[in-house]
Coordinates of C-alpha atoms and ligand atoms in Angstrom, one line a residue:
M173 CA 24.4 0.1 54.1
C174 CA 25.8 -1.5 51.1
E175 CA 23.2 -4.3 51.3
R176 CA 20.5 -1.7 51.5
I177 CA 21.5 -0.1 48.2
V178 CA 21.7 -3.4 46.5
L179 CA 18.2 -4.1 47.7
V180 CA 16.9 -0.7 46.5
V181 CA 18.5 -1.3 43.2
A182 CA 16.9 -4.9 43.0
V183 CA 13.5 -3.5 43.9
T184 CA 13.9 -0.8 41.3
L185 CA 14.9 -3.3 38.6
V186 CA 12.0 -5.5 39.4
T187 CA 9.6 -2.5 39.4
I188 CA 11.0 -1.4 36.0
S189 CA 10.6 -4.8 34.5
F190 CA 7.2 -5.0 35.9
V191 CA 6.2 -1.6 34.4
G192 CA 7.8 -2.8 31.2
D193 CA 5.4 -5.8 31.2
C194 CA 2.5 -3.5 31.9
T195 CA 2.9 -1.4 28.8
A196 CA 3.2 -4.4 26.6
K197 CA 4.6 -3.8 23.1
I198 CA 1.9 -3.3 20.6
A199 CA 4.0 -3.3 17.4
P200 CA 4.5 -6.6 15.8
D201 CA 8.1 -8.2 15.9
F202 CA 8.6 -7.3 12.3
I203 CA 8.8 -3.7 13.0
H204 CA 12.5 -2.8 13.5
P205 CA 12.5 0.9 14.6
C206 CA 15.3 3.1 13.4
N207 CA 17.3 5.2 15.7
T208 CA 17.7 7.9 13.1
T209 CA 15.7 9.1 10.0
E210 CA 18.6 8.3 7.8
P211 CA 17.0 6.9 4.5
A212 CA 19.3 3.9 4.6
C213 CA 17.8 2.7 7.9
L214 CA 14.2 3.6 7.0
I215 CA 14.6 1.7 3.6
K216 CA 15.8 -1.4 5.5
A217 CA 13.1 -1.2 8.1
T218 CA 10.4 -0.7 5.4
R219 CA 11.9 -3.7 3.5
D220 CA 11.7 -5.8 6.7
A221 CA 8.1 -4.8 7.4
I222 CA 6.4 -4.9 3.9
P223 CA 6.1 -8.8 3.5
E224 CA 4.5 -9.2 6.9
F225 CA 2.6 -6.0 6.9
A226 CA 1.0 -6.9 3.6
K227 CA -0.4 -10.2 5.0
G228 CA -2.4 -8.1 7.4
I229 CA -2.4 -7.9 11.3
P230 CA -5.6 -9.3 12.5
S231 CA -4.9 -8.5 16.2
L232 CA -4.6 -4.8 15.2
G233 CA -7.6 -4.9 12.9
V234 CA -5.3 -4.2 9.9
P235 CA -6.6 -5.9 6.8
S236 CA -4.5 -7.8 4.3
L237 CA -3.1 -5.9 1.3
D238 CA -1.7 -8.9 -0.4
P239 CA -4.1 -10.1 -1.6
F240 CA -6.5 -7.3 -1.3
V241 CA -10.1 -7.7 -2.2
I242 CA -11.9 -5.4 -4.8
D243 CA -15.5 -6.2 -4.2
E244 CA -16.8 -3.9 -6.8
L245 CA -15.2 -1.1 -8.6
P246 CA -17.2 0.7 -11.2
I247 CA -15.2 2.8 -13.6
Q248 CA -17.1 5.4 -15.6
L249 CA -15.0 6.8 -18.5
P250 CA -16.0 8.8 -21.5
G251 CA -17.9 6.4 -23.7
I252 CA -17.4 3.2 -21.6
K253 CA -18.4 1.8 -18.3
V254 CA -16.3 -0.9 -16.9
T255 CA -17.2 -2.7 -13.6
F256 CA -14.8 -5.0 -11.8
R257 CA -16.2 -7.6 -9.4
E258 CA -14.9 -10.1 -7.0
G259 CA -11.5 -8.9 -7.8
K260 CA -8.2 -9.6 -6.0
A261 CA -4.9 -7.7 -6.4
S262 CA -1.8 -9.5 -5.4
G263 CA 2.0 -8.9 -5.4
L264 CA 2.4 -6.0 -2.9
R265 CA 4.3 -8.0 -0.4
K266 CA 7.2 -8.4 -2.9
C267 CA 7.5 -4.8 -3.8
E268 CA 11.1 -3.6 -3.9
V269 CA 11.7 -0.5 -1.7
L270 CA 13.5 2.1 -3.6
N271 CA 13.4 5.0 -1.2
V272 CA 11.9 6.1 2.1
E273 CA 12.3 9.6 3.6
A274 CA 10.8 11.1 6.7
F275 CA 11.0 14.8 7.7
L276 CA 9.6 14.8 11.2
E277 CA 9.7 18.6 11.4
K278 CA 7.9 19.2 8.1
N279 CA 5.4 16.3 8.6
I280 CA 6.5 14.8 5.3
F281 CA 6.8 11.1 4.5
N282 CA 8.0 9.8 1.1
L283 CA 7.9 6.3 -0.1
Q284 CA 8.9 4.9 -3.5
V285 CA 8.5 1.3 -4.4
K286 CA 8.7 -0.9 -7.5
C287 CA 6.2 -3.6 -7.8
N288 CA 4.7 -6.3 -9.9
I289 CA 0.9 -6.4 -9.4
T290 CA -1.5 -8.8 -10.7
I291 CA -5.3 -7.9 -10.7
K292 CA -7.8 -10.7 -11.3
G293 CA -11.6 -10.7 -11.3
K294 CA -14.8 -10.6 -13.3
Y295 CA -15.6 -7.7 -15.3
T296 CA -18.4 -6.2 -17.5
A297 CA -17.7 -3.5 -20.0
V298 CA -20.2 -1.6 -22.1
G299 CA -19.5 1.2 -24.5
R300 CA -16.6 2.1 -26.7
L301 CA -12.9 1.4 -26.0
L302 CA -10.6 3.3 -28.4
L303 CA -12.3 2.6 -31.7
F304 CA -14.2 -0.6 -30.7
P305 CA -17.7 -1.0 -29.6
I306 CA -17.6 -3.3 -26.6
N307 CA -20.2 -5.3 -24.8
G308 CA -18.2 -7.7 -22.7
E309 CA -18.7 -9.9 -19.6
G310 CA -16.0 -12.4 -18.4
E311 CA -12.8 -12.8 -16.6
S312 CA -9.9 -10.4 -16.6
K313 CA -6.4 -10.5 -15.5
I314 CA -4.1 -7.5 -15.6
K315 CA -0.4 -8.0 -14.9
I316 CA 1.6 -4.9 -14.2
I317 CA 5.4 -5.3 -14.4
N318 CA 7.9 -3.2 -12.6
S319 CA 5.6 -0.2 -12.0
I320 CA 7.0 2.6 -9.8
I321 CA 4.7 4.0 -7.3
G322 CA 5.6 7.1 -5.4
L323 CA 3.6 8.1 -2.3
N324 CA 4.1 11.6 -0.8
I325 CA 2.3 11.7 2.5
K326 CA 1.4 14.7 4.6
T327 CA 1.4 13.6 8.3
K328 CA 0.3 15.0 11.6
Y329 CA 0.8 14.1 15.2
Y330 CA -1.9 13.3 17.7
K331 CA -2.2 11.8 21.2
D332 CA -4.3 8.8 22.1
S333 CA -6.5 8.5 25.2
E334 CA -3.5 7.3 27.1
G335 CA -1.3 10.3 26.0
R336 CA 0.9 8.4 23.6
D337 CA 1.8 10.0 20.4
H338 CA 0.6 8.7 17.0
F339 CA 1.1 9.4 13.3
G340 CA -1.8 10.5 11.5
I341 CA -2.2 10.9 7.8
K342 CA -3.5 14.3 6.7
S343 CA -3.4 13.9 2.9
F344 CA -1.4 12.2 0.2
K345 CA -0.4 12.5 -3.3
H346 CA 1.0 9.8 -5.6
T347 CA 2.9 9.2 -8.8
F348 CA 2.4 6.1 -10.9
D349 CA 4.8 5.0 -13.5
Y350 CA 3.2 2.2 -15.4
G351 CA 6.6 0.5 -15.9
E352 CA 7.8 -1.8 -18.4
R353 CA 4.7 -3.6 -19.5
I354 CA 1.2 -4.4 -18.7
I355 CA -0.4 -7.6 -19.9
Y356 CA -4.1 -7.9 -20.3
T357 CA -5.8 -11.3 -20.4
I358 CA -9.6 -10.6 -20.9
T359 CA -12.1 -13.1 -22.0
N360 CA -15.2 -12.5 -23.9
L361 CA -14.9 -8.7 -24.7
F362 CA -17.5 -9.4 -27.5
K363 CA -20.2 -11.7 -26.2
G364 CA -20.3 -14.8 -28.3
N365 CA -17.5 -13.8 -30.7
P366 CA -14.2 -15.2 -29.6
E367 CA -12.4 -14.3 -32.9
L368 CA -13.2 -10.5 -32.5
S369 CA -12.5 -10.8 -28.8
N370 CA -9.1 -12.1 -29.3
T371 CA -8.3 -9.6 -32.1
V372 CA -9.3 -6.7 -29.9
L373 CA -7.4 -8.0 -26.9
Q374 CA -4.3 -8.4 -29.0
F375 CA -4.8 -4.8 -30.0
L376 CA -5.2 -3.7 -26.5
N377 CA -2.0 -5.5 -25.5
E378 CA -0.1 -3.9 -28.4
N379 CA -1.3 -0.5 -27.2
W380 CA -1.2 -1.2 -23.6
R381 CA 0.2 2.2 -22.6
V382 CA -2.7 4.2 -24.3
V383 CA -5.1 1.7 -22.9
T384 CA -3.8 2.0 -19.4
E385 CA -3.8 5.7 -19.6
E386 CA -7.5 5.7 -20.4
F387 CA -8.6 3.5 -17.4
G388 CA -5.7 2.8 -15.2
Q389 CA -6.0 6.0 -13.1
P390 CA -9.2 5.0 -11.2
V391 CA -7.8 1.6 -10.4
V392 CA -4.5 3.0 -9.2
D393 CA -6.5 5.5 -7.1
Y394 CA -8.6 2.8 -5.6
A395 CA -5.6 0.7 -4.7
L396 CA -3.8 3.5 -3.0
N397 CA -6.9 4.5 -1.1
V398 CA -6.9 1.1 0.2
T399 CA -3.2 1.1 1.1
I400 CA -3.5 4.5 2.8
S401 CA -6.6 3.5 4.9
T402 CA -4.7 0.4 6.0
A403 CA -1.7 2.4 7.0
K404 CA -4.0 4.8 9.0
Q405 CA -5.3 1.9 10.9
F406 CA -1.9 0.6 11.7
F407 CA -0.7 4.1 12.9
D408 CA -3.9 4.4 15.0
A409 CA -3.0 1.2 16.6
V410 CA 0.8 1.6 17.2
P411 CA 2.2 4.6 18.9
I412 CA 5.3 6.5 17.4
D413 CA 7.7 5.3 20.2
E414 CA 7.3 1.8 18.9
L415 CA 7.9 2.7 15.3
L416 CA 10.8 5.1 15.5
Y417 CA 13.4 5.7 18.3
V418 CA 13.8 9.4 17.4
P419 CA 12.1 12.1 19.3
I420 CA 9.4 14.0 17.5
P421 CA 9.1 17.6 17.5
S422 CA 6.6 19.3 19.9
Y423 CA 3.2 20.0 18.4
Ligands
NAG298 C1 19.4 1.3 17.6 O1 20.2 1.3 18.7 C2 20.2 0.2 19.5 C3 21.0 0.4 20.8 O2 22.3 1.0 20.4 C4 20.6 -1.0 18.7 O3 20.6 -2.2 19.6 C5 19.7 -1.2 17.5 O4 20.2 -2.3 16.7 C6 19.7 0.0 16.7 N1 18.7 -0.2 15.7 C7 18.9 0.0 14.4 C8 17.8 -0.3 13.4 O5 20.1 0.3 14.0
NAG299 C1 8.8 -8.2 -11.8 O1 8.8 -9.3 -12.6 C2 9.9 -9.3 -13.6 C3 9.7 -10.4 -14.6 O2 9.1 -11.5 -14.1 C4 11.2 -9.5 -12.8 O3 12.2 -9.5 -13.7 C5 11.3 -8.3 -11.8 O4 12.4 -8.5 -11.0 C6 10.1 -8.3 -10.9 N1 10.2 -7.0 -10.2 C7 9.9 -7.0 -8.9 C8 9.9 -5.6 -8.2 O5 9.6 -7.9 -8.1
NAG300 C1 -10.3 7.8 -2.5 O1 -10.5 8.5 -1.3 C2 -10.8 9.8 -1.6 C3 -11.0 10.6 -0.2 O2 -11.5 9.7 0.8 C4 -12.2 9.9 -2.3 O3 -12.7 11.2 -2.5 C5 -12.0 9.1 -3.6 O4 -13.3 9.0 -4.2 C6 -11.5 7.8 -3.4 N1 -11.2 7.2 -4.6 C7 -11.5 5.9 -5.0 C8 -11.2 5.6 -6.4 O5 -11.9 5.1 -4.2

């Protein structure tokens, strides 16, 4: 009698571990799911995940965010057209996580990070920037120091073909505080006139806040679009029960 029970228990355990192997974990090991939605745990989990997540997860089709490639980004502003090419943005893996909040019932997810970001690439610029007529083509580097990025994401839930629940991203809003300082290093703003190029570059750096307000927005929008679509790919691949050990509301 007693032996029979032991046998049944043993068979059950073997079955459980077998089932466990069958539904192999999809989430990478750097995902440390929280047992609650307390910000303290979410902040820590996000902190643990960012450096690895930013490298990309090829097995899940999630591209790298650090560096991330900007093939071509045309920016048409009143009076000037700037085009970035062969650009690379780096630094996201070192972002400091300031806050993370998840409201599962309200479908809201908030994230606030502080980042140093460097964007490097080729550019062309034709038109006027502030007071100066510009016709430049060369290399550019933009160094953004201690910027504060806030993401306010409206989520949804959906089931995949196996019936497992996933997060979806319905929409998002962002805030961007340019932070302490932005340093521009731009060569050849005026073709063939290095003295004027340097003078104007110096002017741009002395007035970095105004300059950035003029053309920073499209760059930030682009970068956040890339980030959000990367997050979407990740959430499509990994079910909620591997991200968070908290029951989600029925939907
Ligand atoms: C969640 O709870 C489990 C079991 O008590 C524990 O092993 C794990 O460390 C907890 N996770 C976190 C992130 O606190
Ligand atoms: C950004 O760089 C500055 C200056 O190098 C440094 O003091 C600061 O801690 C960095 N911030 C982050 C979020 O890494
Ligand atoms: C960002 O994505 C939205 C929606 O897909 C799109 O309308 C917008 O043009 C994109 N912005 C940039 C800068 O890529």
